XYZ file of C-alpha atoms in Angstrom:
328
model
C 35.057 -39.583 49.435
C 38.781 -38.913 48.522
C 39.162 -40.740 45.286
C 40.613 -39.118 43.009
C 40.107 -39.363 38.911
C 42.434 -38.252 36.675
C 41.850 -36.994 32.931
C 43.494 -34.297 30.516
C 45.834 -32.956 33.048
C 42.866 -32.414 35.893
C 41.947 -34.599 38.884
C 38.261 -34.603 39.313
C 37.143 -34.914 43.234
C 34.209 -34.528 45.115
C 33.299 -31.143 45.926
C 31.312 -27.943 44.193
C 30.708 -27.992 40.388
C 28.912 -25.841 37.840
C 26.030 -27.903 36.620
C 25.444 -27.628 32.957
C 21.548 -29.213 32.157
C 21.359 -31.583 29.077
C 18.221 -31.660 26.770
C 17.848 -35.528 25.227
C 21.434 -36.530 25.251
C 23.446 -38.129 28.155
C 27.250 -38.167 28.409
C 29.053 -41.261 29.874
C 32.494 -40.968 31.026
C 35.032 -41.775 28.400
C 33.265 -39.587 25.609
C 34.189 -36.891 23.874
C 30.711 -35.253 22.743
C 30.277 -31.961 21.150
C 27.177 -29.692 22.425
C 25.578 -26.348 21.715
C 24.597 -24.428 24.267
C 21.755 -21.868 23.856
C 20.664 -21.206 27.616
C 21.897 -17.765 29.149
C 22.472 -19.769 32.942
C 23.914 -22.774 30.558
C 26.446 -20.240 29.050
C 27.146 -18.263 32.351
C 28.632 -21.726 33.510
C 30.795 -22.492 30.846
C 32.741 -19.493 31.079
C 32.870 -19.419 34.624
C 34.907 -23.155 34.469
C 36.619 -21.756 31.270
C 38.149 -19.670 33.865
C 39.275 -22.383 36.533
C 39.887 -26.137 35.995
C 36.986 -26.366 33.022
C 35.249 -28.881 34.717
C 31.654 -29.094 34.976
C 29.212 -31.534 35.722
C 26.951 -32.732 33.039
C 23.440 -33.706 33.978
C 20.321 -34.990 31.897
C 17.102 -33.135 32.349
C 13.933 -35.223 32.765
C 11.703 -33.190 30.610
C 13.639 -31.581 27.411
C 10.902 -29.313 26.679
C 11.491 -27.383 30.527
C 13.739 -24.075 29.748
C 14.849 -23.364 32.993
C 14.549 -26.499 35.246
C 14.817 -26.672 38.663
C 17.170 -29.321 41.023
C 13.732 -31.853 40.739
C 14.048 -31.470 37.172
C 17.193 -32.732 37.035
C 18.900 -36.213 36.910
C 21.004 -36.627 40.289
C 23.493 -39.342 38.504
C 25.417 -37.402 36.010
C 28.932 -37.194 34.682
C 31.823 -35.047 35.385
C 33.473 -33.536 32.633
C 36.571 -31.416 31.052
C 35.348 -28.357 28.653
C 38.471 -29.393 25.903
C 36.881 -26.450 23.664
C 34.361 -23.256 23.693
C 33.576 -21.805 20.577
C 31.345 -18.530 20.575
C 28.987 -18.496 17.402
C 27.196 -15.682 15.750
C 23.923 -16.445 16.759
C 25.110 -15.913 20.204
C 25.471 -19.911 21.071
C 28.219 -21.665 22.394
C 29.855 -24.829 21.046
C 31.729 -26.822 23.323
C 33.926 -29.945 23.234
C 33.421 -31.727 26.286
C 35.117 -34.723 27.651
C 33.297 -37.133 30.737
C 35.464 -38.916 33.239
C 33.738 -39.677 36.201
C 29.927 -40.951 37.688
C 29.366 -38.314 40.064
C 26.106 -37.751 42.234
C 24.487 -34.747 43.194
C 24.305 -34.094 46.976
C 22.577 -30.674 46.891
C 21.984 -27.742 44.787
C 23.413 -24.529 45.927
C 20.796 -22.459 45.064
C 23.400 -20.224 43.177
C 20.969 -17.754 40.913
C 23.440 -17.000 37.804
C 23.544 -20.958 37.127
C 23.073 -23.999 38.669
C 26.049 -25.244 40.908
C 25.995 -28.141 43.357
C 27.780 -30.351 45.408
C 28.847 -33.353 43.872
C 30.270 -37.213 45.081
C 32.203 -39.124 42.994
C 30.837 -42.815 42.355
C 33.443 -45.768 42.629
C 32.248 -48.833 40.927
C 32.491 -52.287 42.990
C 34.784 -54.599 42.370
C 33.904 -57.945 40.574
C 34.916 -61.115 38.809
C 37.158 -60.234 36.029
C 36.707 -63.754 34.517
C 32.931 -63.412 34.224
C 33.317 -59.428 32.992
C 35.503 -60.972 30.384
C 33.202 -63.629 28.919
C 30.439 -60.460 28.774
C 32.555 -57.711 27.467
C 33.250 -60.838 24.372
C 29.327 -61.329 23.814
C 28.671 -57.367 23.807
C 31.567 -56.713 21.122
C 29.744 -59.763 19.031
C 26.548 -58.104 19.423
C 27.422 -54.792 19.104
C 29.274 -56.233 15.403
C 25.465 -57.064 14.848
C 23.854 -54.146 15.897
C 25.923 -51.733 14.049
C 25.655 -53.776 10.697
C 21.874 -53.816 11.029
C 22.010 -49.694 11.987
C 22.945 -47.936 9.540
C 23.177 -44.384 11.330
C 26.791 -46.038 13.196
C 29.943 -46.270 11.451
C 31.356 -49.271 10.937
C 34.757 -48.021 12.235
C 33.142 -47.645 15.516
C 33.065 -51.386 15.951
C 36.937 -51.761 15.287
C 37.627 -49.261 18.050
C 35.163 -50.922 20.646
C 36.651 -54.132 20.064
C 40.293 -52.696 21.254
C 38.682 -51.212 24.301
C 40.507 -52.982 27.591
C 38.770 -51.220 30.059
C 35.298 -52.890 30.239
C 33.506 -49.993 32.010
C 34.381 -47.728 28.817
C 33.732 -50.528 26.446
C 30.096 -50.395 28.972
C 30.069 -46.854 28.254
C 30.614 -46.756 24.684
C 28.474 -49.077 23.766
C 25.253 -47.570 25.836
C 26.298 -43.870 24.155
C 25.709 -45.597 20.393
C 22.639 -47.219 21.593
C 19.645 -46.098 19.989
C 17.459 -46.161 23.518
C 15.408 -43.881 25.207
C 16.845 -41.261 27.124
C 15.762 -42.650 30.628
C 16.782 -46.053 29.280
C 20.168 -44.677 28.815
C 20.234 -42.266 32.334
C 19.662 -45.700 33.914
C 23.126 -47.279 32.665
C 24.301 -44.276 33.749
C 23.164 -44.553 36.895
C 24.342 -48.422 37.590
C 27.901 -48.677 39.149
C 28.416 -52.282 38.552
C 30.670 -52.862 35.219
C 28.368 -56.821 35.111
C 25.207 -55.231 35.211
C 25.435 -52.908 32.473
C 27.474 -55.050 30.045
C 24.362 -57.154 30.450
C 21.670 -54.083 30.111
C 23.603 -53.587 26.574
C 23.342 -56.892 25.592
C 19.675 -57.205 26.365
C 18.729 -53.901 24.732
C 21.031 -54.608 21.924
C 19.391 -58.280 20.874
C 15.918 -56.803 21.649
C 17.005 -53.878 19.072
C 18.578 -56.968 16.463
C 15.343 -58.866 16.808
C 13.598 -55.292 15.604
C 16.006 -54.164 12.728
C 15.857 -58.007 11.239
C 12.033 -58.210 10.844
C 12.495 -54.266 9.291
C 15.024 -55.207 7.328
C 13.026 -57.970 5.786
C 9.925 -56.117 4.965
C 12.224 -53.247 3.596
C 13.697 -56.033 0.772
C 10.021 -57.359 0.177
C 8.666 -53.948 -0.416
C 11.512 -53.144 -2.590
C 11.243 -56.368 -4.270
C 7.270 -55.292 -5.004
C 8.257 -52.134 -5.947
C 10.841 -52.578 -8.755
C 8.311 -55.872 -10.111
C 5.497 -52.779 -10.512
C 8.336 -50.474 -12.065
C 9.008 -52.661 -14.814
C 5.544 -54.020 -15.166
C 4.793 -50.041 -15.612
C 7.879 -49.398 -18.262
C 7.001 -52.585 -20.345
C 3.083 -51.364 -20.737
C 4.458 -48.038 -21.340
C 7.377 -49.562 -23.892
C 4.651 -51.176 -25.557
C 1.829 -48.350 -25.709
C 4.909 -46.162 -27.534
C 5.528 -49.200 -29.651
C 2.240 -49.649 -30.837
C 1.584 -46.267 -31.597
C 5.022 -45.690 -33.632
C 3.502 -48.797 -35.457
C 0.166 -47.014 -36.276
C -1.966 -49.661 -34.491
C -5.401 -48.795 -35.019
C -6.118 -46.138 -38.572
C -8.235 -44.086 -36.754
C -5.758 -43.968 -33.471
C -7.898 -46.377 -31.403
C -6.166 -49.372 -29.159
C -7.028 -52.747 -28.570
C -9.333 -52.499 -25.639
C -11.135 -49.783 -27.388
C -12.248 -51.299 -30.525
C -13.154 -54.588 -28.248
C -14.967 -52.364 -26.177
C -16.676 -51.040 -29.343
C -17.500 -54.629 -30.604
C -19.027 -55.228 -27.271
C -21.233 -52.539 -27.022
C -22.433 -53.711 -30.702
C -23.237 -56.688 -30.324
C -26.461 -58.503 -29.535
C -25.233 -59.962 -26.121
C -27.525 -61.493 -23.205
C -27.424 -59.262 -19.887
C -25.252 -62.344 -18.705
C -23.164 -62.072 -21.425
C -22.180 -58.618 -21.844
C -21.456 -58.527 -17.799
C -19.251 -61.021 -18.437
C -17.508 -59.801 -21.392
C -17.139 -55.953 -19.608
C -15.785 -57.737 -16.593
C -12.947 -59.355 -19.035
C -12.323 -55.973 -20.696
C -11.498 -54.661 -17.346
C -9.048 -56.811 -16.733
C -7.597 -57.059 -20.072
C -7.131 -53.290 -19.598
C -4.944 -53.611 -16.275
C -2.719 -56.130 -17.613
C 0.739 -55.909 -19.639
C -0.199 -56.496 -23.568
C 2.507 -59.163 -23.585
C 1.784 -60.974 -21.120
C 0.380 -64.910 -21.744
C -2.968 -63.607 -19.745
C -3.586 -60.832 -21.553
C -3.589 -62.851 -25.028
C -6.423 -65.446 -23.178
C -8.591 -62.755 -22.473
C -8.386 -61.277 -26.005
C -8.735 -65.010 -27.387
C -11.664 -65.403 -25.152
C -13.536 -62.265 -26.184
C -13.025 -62.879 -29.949
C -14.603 -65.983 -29.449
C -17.573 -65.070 -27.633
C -18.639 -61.431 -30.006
C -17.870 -64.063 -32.987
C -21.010 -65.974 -32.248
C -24.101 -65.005 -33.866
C -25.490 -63.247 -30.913
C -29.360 -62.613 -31.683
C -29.358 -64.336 -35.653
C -32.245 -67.042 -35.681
C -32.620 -68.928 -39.218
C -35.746 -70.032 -40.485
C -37.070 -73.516 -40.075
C -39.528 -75.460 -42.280
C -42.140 -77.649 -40.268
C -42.655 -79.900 -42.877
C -42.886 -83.356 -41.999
C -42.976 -84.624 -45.439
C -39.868 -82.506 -46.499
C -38.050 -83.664 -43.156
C -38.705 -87.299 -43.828
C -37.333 -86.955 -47.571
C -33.775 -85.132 -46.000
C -33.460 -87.999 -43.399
C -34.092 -90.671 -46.747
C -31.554 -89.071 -48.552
């Protein structure tokens, strides 16, 4: 291939390129992405380009947790980039400041032992229906509005600058970098050429993702809501237990529930009975003193320990004496 891509000063063509592997990130063209760079072969690289045209191809591994992988370990599809920046750190890291511009593809590894080099093509994306790219790239700005109001981890600003975005494979690109997809998800949209197809891959994974941040966003008010009703359920019993004591409820420091609970044992009850009134202690107990329920309860069991559980009166079984009190 002899196109040609030009960014920062540098025109990026097919041809030989360090390879610098990725662990769980991928770089589309367009982005300017800050990385750290730990890897001694990783490193090597970047100051090898730092010393020609800084440009180095960028290329997702498929398993993050591999140190050292090997040219099956590594995504073909990548992205060409510009090293802007190279910071050496303390710990012996590297920061760098790198800027993609082209889909590139890797033909073959050159088995290079320092770090990993191959030869790369440049992918052109096909030509289509500007009309119909149009009407998507509208829909994906709408949704994208959506997504990011829903996802709290994007800035808002983000929005404002994807909506100026002419170019509709960079408004693509932009869109799948703040996507919060799985890495392969995301290596795919790298890997698709036509500017239709993955305006449409965003859309789908963003409305999927919408559909998923609603229902959480719903169960994140109605757990709040439950929350703050069993905060100030909890404050008002506790306003009231401080009120009642600065009151001196109670000579010998005893609540409520206690001295019920004292009457109960006390009294004469039936087995039925006492069941019953323990069970409405226990739930006079859990609720708020002030609430309408609460005073029921306590109405209820002054009522039933005010009857005159196990008192029998004597009666006379006179007949004569009950036929003179019916006379009178």
């Amino acid at each position: 291939m002899s196109e040609l891509t030009h960014t920062g000063g540098v025109e990026a063509v097919d041809g030989r390129y360090a390879v610098l592997p990725l662990r769980d990130i991928v770089v589309f063209p367009h982005m300017i992405v800050p990385l750290f760079v730990g890897r001694e072969k990783s490193i090597r690289a970047l100051e090898d380009v730092m010393g020609g045209d800084k440009q180095i191809l960028l290329a997702t591994q498929k398993d993050a947790s591999v140190d050292d992988p090997g040219p099956d370990g590594i995504y073909d599809v990548g992205t060409l980039a510009t090293v802007l920046q190279l910071l050496k750190l303390p710990d012996g890291t590297v920061k760098v400041l790198v800027e993609g511009s082209a889909r590139a593809r890797v033909i073959a590894f050159t088995g290079r032992e320092d770090f990993h080099e191959a030869d790369i093509e440049l992918l052109d994306e096909p030509e289509e229906e500007q009309i119909e790219l149009e009407a998507l790239a509208r829909s994906v700005v709408a949704d994208f509005e959506n997504y990011v109001k829903l996802n709290k981890k994007i800035s808002p600003e983000v929005v404002g600058a994807a909506s100026q975005i002419e170019d509709f494979s960079k408004l693509a690109d932009t869109v799948a970098s703040h996507l919060a997809i799985k890495i392969n998800e995301k290596q795919e949209m790298l890997g698709t050429l036509s500017i239709r197809q993955r305006l449409e891959k965003a859309m789908g994974y963003m409305e999927a993702e919408i559909s998923v941040l609603q229902v959480e966003k719903r169960i994140r008010s109605r757990v709040k809501r439950q929350m703050e009703k069993t905060q100030r359920e909890y404050y008002l019993n506790e306003q009231m237990k401080a009120i009642q004591k600065e009151l001196g409820e109670g000579e010998d420091g005893r609540d409520e529930a206690s001295e019920l609970e004292e009457r109960i044992n006390k009294a004469k009850l039936s087995k039925e009975a006492r069941e019953k009134a323990q069970a409405e202690l226990k739930k006079l107990r859990a609720m708020s003193p002030m609430s309408a329920e609460a005073t029921v309860v306590r109405n209820y069991l002054d009522t039933l320990l005010s009857l005159p559980w196990g008192k029998k009166s004597k009666v006379k079984k006179d007949l004569n004496y009950a036929q003179k009190v019916l006379d009178d």
